[in-house]
mmCIF file of C-alpha atoms in Angstrom:
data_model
loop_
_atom_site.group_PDB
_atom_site.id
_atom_site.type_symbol
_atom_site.label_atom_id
_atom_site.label_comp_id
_atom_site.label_asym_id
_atom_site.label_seq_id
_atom_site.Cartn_x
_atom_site.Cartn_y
_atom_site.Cartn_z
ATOM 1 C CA UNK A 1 381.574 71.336 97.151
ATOM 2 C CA UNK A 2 378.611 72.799 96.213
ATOM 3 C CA UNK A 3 377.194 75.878 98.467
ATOM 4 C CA UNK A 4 373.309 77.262 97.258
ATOM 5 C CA UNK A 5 372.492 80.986 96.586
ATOM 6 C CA UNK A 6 369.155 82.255 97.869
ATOM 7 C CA UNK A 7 369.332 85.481 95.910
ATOM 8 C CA UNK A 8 371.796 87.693 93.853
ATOM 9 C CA UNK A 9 374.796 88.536 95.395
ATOM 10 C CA UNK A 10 375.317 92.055 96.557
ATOM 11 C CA UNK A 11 377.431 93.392 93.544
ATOM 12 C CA UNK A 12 378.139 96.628 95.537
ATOM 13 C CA UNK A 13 379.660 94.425 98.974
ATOM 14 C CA UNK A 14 381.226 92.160 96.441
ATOM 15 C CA UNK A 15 383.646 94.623 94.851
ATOM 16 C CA UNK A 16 384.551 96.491 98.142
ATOM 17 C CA UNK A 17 385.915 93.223 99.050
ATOM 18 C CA UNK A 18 387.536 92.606 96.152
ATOM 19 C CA UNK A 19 389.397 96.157 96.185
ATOM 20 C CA UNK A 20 390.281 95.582 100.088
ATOM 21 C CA UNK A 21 391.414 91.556 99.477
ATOM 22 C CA UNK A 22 393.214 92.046 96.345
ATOM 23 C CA UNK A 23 396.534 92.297 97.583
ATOM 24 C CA UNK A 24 396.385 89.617 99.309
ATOM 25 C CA UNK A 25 396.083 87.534 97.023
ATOM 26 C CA UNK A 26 398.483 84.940 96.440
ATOM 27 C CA UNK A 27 397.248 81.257 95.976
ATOM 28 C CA UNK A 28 398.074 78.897 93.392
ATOM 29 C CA UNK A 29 395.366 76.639 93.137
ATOM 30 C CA UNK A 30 391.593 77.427 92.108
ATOM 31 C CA UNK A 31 388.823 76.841 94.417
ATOM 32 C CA UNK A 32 386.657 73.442 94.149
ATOM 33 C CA UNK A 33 383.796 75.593 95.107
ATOM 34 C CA UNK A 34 380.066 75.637 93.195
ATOM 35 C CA UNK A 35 377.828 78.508 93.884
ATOM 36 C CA UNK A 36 374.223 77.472 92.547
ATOM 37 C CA UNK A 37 371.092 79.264 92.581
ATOM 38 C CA UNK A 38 367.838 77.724 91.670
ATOM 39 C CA UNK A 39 364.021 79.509 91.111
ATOM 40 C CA UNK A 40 365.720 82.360 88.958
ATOM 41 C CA UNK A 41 362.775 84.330 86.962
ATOM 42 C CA UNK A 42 363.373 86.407 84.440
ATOM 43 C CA UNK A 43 362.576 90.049 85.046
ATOM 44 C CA UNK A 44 360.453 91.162 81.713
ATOM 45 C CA UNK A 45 361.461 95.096 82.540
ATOM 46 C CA UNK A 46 365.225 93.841 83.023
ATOM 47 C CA UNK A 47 365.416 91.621 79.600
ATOM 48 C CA UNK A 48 364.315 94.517 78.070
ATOM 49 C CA UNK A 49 366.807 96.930 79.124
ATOM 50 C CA UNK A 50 368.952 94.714 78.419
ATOM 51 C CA UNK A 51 367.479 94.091 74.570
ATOM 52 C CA UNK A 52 367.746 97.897 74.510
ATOM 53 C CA UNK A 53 371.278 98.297 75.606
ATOM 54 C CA UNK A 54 372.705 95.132 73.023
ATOM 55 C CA UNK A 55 370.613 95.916 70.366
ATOM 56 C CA UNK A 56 368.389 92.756 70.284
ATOM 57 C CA UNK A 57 364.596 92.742 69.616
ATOM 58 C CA UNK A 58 362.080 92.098 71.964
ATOM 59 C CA UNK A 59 361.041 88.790 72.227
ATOM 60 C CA UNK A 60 359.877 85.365 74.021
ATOM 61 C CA UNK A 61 363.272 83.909 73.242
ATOM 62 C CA UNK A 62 366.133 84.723 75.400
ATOM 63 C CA UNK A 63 369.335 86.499 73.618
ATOM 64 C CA UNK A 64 372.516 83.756 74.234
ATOM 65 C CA UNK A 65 374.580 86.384 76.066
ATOM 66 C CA UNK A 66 371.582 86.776 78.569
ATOM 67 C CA UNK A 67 372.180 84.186 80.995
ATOM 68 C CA UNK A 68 375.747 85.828 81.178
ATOM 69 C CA UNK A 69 374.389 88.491 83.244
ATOM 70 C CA UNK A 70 372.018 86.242 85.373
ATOM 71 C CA UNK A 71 375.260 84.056 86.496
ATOM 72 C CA UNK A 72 377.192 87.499 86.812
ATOM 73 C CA UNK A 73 377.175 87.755 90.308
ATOM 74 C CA UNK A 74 378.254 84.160 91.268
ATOM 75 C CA UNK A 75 381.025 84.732 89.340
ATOM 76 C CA UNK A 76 381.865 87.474 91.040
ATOM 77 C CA UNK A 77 380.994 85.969 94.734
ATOM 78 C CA UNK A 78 383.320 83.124 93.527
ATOM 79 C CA UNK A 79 386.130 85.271 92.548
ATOM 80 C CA UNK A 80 386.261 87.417 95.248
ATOM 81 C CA UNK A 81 385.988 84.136 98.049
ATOM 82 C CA UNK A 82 388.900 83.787 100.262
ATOM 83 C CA UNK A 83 390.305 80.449 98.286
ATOM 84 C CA UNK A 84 390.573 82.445 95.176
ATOM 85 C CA UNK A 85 394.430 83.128 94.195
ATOM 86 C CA UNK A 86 394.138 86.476 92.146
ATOM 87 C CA UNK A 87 392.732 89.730 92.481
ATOM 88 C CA UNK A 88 389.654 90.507 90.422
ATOM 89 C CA UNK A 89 390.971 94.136 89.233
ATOM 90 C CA UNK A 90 393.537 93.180 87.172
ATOM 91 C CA UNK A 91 392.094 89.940 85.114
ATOM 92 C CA UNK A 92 391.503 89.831 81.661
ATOM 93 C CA UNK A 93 388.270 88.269 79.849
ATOM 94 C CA UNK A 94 390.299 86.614 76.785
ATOM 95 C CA UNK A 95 387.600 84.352 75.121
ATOM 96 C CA UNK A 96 384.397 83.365 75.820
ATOM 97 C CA UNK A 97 382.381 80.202 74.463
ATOM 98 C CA UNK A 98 378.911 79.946 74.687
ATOM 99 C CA UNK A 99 376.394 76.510 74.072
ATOM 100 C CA UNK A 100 372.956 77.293 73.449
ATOM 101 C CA UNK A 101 371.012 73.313 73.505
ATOM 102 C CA UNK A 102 367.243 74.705 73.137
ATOM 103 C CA UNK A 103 366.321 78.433 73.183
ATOM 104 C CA UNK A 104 365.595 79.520 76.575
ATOM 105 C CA UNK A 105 362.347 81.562 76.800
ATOM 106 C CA UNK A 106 361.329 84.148 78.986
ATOM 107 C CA UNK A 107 358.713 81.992 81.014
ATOM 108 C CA UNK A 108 361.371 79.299 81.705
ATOM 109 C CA UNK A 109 362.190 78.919 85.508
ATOM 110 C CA UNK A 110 366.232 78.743 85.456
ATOM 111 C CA UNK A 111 368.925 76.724 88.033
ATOM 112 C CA UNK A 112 372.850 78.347 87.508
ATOM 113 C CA UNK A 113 375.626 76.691 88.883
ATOM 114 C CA UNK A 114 379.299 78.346 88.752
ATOM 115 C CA UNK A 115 382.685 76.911 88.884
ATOM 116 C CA UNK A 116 386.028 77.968 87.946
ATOM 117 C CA UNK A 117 388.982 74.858 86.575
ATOM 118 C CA UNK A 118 391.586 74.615 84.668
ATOM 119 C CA UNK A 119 394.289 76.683 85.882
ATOM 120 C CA UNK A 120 396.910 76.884 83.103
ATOM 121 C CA UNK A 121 400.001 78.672 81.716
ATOM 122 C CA UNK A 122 399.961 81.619 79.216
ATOM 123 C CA UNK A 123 402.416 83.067 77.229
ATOM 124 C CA UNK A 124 401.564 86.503 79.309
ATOM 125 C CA UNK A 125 400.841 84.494 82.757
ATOM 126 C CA UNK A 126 398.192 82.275 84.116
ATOM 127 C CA UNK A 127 394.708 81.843 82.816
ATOM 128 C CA UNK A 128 391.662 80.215 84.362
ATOM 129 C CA UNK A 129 388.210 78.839 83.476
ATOM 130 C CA UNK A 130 384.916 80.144 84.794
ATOM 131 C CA UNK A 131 381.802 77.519 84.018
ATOM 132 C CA UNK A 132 378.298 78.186 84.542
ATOM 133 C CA UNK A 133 375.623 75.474 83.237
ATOM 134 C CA UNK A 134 371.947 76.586 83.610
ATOM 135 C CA UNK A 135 369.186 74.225 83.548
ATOM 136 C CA UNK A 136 365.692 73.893 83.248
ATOM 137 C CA UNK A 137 363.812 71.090 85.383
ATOM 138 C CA UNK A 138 367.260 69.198 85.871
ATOM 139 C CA UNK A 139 368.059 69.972 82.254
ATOM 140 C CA UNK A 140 371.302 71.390 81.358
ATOM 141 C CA UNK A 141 370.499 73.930 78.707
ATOM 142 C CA UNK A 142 373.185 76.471 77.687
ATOM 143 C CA UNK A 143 376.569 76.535 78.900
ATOM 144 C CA UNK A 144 379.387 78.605 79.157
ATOM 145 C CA UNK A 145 382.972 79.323 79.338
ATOM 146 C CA UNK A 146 384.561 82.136 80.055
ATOM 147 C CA UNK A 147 388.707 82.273 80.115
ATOM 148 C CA UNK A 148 390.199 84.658 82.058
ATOM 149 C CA UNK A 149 393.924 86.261 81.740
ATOM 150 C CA UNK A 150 396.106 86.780 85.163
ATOM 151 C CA UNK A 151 399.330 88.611 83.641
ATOM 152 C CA UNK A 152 402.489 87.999 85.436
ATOM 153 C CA UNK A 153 405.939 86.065 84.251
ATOM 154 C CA UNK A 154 405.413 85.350 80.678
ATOM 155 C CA UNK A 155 405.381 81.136 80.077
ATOM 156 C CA UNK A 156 407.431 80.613 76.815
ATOM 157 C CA UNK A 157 406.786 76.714 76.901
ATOM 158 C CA UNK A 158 402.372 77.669 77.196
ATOM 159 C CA UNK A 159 400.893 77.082 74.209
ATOM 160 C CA UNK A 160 399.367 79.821 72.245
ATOM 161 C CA UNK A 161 395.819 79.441 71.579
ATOM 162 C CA UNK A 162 394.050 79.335 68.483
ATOM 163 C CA UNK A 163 391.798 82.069 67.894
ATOM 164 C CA UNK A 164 387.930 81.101 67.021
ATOM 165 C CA UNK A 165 388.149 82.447 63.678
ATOM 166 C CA UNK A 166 390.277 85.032 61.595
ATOM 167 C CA UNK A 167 387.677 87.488 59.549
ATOM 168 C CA UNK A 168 389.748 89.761 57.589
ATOM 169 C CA UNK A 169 388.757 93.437 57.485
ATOM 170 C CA UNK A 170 386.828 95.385 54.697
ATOM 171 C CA UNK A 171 383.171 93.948 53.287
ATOM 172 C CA UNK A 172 381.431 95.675 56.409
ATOM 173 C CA UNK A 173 378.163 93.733 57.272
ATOM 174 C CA UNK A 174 377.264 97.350 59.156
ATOM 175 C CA UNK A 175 379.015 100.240 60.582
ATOM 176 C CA UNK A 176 378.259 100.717 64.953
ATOM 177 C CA UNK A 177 378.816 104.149 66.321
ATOM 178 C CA UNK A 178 379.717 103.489 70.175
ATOM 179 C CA UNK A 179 379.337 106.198 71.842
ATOM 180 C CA UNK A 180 381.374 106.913 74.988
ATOM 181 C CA UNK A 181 378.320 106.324 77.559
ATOM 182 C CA UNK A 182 378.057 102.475 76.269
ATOM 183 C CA UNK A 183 380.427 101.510 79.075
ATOM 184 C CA UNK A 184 377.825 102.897 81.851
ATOM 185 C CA UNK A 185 375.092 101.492 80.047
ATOM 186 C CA UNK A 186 375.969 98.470 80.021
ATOM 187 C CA UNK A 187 377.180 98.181 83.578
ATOM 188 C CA UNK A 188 373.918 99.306 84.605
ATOM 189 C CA UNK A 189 371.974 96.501 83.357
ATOM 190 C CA UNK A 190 374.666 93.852 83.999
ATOM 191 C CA UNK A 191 376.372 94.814 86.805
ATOM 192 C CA UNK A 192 380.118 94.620 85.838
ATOM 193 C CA UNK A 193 381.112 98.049 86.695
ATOM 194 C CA UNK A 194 384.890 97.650 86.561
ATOM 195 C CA UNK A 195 386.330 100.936 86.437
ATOM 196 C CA UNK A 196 387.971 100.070 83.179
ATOM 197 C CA UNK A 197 384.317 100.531 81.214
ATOM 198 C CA UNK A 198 382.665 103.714 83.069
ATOM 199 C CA UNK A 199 385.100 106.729 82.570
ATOM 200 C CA UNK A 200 387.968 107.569 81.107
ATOM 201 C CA UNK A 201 389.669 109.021 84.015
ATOM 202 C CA UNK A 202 389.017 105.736 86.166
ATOM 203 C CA UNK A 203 390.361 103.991 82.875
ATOM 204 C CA UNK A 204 393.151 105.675 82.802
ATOM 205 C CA UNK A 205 394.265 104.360 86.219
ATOM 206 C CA UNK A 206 394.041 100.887 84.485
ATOM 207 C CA UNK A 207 396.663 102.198 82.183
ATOM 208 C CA UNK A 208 393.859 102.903 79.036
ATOM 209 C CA UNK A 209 393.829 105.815 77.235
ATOM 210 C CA UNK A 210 389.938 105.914 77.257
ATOM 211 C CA UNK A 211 386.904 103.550 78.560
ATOM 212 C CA UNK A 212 386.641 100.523 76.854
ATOM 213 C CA UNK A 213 383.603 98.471 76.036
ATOM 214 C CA UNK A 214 382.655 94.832 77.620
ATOM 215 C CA UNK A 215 383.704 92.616 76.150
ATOM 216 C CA UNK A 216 380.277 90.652 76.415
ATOM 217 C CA UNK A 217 378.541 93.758 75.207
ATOM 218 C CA UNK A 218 380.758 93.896 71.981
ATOM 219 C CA UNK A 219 379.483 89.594 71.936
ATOM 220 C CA UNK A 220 375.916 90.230 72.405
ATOM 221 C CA UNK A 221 375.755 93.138 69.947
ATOM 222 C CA UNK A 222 377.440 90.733 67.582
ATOM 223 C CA UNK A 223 374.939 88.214 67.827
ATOM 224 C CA UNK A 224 371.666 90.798 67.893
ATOM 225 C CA UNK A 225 373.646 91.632 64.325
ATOM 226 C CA UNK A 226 372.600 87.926 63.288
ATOM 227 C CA UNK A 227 369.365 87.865 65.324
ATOM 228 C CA UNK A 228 366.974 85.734 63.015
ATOM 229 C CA UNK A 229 369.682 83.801 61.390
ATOM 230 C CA UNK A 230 370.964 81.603 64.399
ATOM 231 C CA UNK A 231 369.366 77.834 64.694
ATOM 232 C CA UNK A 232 368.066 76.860 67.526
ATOM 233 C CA UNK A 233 370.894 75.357 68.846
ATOM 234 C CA UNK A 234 374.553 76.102 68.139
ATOM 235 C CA UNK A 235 377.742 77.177 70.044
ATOM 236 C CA UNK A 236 379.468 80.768 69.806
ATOM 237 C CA UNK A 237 383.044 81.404 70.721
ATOM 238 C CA UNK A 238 384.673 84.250 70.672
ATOM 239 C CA UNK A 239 388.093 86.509 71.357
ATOM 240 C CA UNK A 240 388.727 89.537 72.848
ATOM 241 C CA UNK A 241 391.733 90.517 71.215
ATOM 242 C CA UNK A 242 391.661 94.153 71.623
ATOM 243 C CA UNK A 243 390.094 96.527 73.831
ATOM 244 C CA UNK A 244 387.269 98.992 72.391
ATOM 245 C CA UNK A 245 387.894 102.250 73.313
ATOM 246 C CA UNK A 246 384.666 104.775 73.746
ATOM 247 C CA UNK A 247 383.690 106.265 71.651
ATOM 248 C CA UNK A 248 384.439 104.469 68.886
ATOM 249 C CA UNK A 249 383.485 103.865 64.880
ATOM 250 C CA UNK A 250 383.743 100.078 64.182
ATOM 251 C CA UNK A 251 383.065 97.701 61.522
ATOM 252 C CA UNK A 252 380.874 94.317 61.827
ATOM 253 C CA UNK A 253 381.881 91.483 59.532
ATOM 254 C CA UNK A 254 380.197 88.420 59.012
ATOM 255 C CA UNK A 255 380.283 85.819 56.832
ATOM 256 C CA UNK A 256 377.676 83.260 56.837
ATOM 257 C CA UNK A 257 378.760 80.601 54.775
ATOM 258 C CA UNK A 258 381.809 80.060 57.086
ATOM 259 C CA UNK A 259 379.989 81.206 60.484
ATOM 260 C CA UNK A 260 382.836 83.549 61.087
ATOM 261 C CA UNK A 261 382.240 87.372 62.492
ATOM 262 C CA UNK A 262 384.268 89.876 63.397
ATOM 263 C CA UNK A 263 384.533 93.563 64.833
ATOM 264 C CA UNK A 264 387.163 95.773 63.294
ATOM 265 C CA UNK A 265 388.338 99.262 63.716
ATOM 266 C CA UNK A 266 388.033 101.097 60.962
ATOM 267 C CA UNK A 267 391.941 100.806 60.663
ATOM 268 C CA UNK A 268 391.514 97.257 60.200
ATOM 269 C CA UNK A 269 392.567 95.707 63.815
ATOM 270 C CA UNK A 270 389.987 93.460 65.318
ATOM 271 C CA UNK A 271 388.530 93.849 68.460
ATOM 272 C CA UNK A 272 386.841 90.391 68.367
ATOM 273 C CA UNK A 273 386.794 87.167 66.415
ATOM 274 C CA UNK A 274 383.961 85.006 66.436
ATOM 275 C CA UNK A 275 382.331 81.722 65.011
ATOM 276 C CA UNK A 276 379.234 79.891 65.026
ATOM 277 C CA UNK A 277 379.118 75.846 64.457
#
């Protein structure tokens, strides 16, 4: 069933709800609801905050990760709808996959639609699909998939996913410096403000010694790292295999030849895996 957005969804409203809901929540099937919005311009002053924040240049091509953030708050509205089965404090952004078909430009006039599937075991719980497509003029033109993590009674007979890549450490591409404010930042022009990213004493409530970075913030600076070297069309996955804590000193590893990336601690544990094909 598909239901159309006029505008963004109030972010603010959205998580209220989702803190008062929460524990209630005890479904076991996903919602067959599609939120789409059509007639979504890009906001020049927005894409370059956003540039800013990720580290991308400024330009008439739109970064991958950017649509992300567009689609953000129907993703949100979705997960925090009555038919939903799990809270949205609490899930974990394990992987993301991204399809770029054409670059999108800044003058193109967008149409998102959102959908979550694919509710499936884990060896740590339950995990779940959340799809956007966005079009332009009935086109689809980048896609993506982002899997979600719902920990609860471990699933010994769930299979145990194959990572997108494994980048060993040492070779640095660069050296990042994240400073402890990247959390906020980020929120601010995306909108995820889960507690987990914007202090460390709301983090620690979350059971984290520190803040810890998006996950799509670590992806998109990842990609601004190979800004100039993607084609025009290609698909990105990545994992989040372990949280960033702010601040931070990390190292960027990519290797072009075999379209595998990673981001390291400077202990040598990744934080995430990535490849391009």
């Amino acid at each position: 069933m598909s239901t159309e957005i006029d505008a963004p969804p109030n972010l603010s409203a959205l998580y209220l709800k989702a803190a008062a809901t929460g524990p209630l929540r005890r479904g076991r099937e996903l919602p067959e609801t599609e939120y789409v919005r059509r007639d979504i311009a890009v906001d020049h002053d927005h894409l370059a905050e956003y540039d800013r924040v990720c580290g991308f240049g400024l330009r008439d091509v739109l970064p991958a990760t950017y649509p992300h953030v567009l689609s953000f708050g129907l993703s949100v509205r979705l997960m925090t709808d009555p038919g939903f089965p799990f809270p949205l404090v609490g899930l974990v952004h394990v992987a993301n996959s991204i399809t770029v078909h054409r670059p999108l430009l800044v003058t193109d006039v967008l149409t998102q639609r959102v959908r979550v599937a694919d509710l499936r075991p884990h060896p740590k719980g339950r995990q779940l699909d959340v799809i956007t497509e966005t079009s332009v003029e009935g086109e689809v033109v980048w896609r993506e998939t982002s899997t979600y993590l719902r920990r609860g009674k471990p699933d010994e007979s769930a299979p145990r996913a194959e990572r997108a890549a494994e980048v060993e450490p040492g070779s640095a591409t660069a050296v990042w410096r994240v400073p402890a404010d990247q959390g906020r930042r980020y929120a601010e022009v995306s909108g995820d403000k889960n507690p987990i990213h914007l202090r460390a004493l709301t983090a620690k409530a979350f059971g984290f010694p520190r803040a810890i970075a998006h996950g799509m913030w670590t992806k998109a600076r990842a990609l601004a790292a190979l800004e100039g070297r993607l084609p025009d069309a290609y698909t990105v996955d990545v994992d989040f295999v372990k949280p960033l804590l702010l601040p931070s000193t990390v190292e960027f590893t990519a290797h072009r030849d075999a379209g595998t990336f990673a981001v390291h601690s400077r202990s040598g544990k990744p934080h995430l895996v990535g490849r391009l094909h």
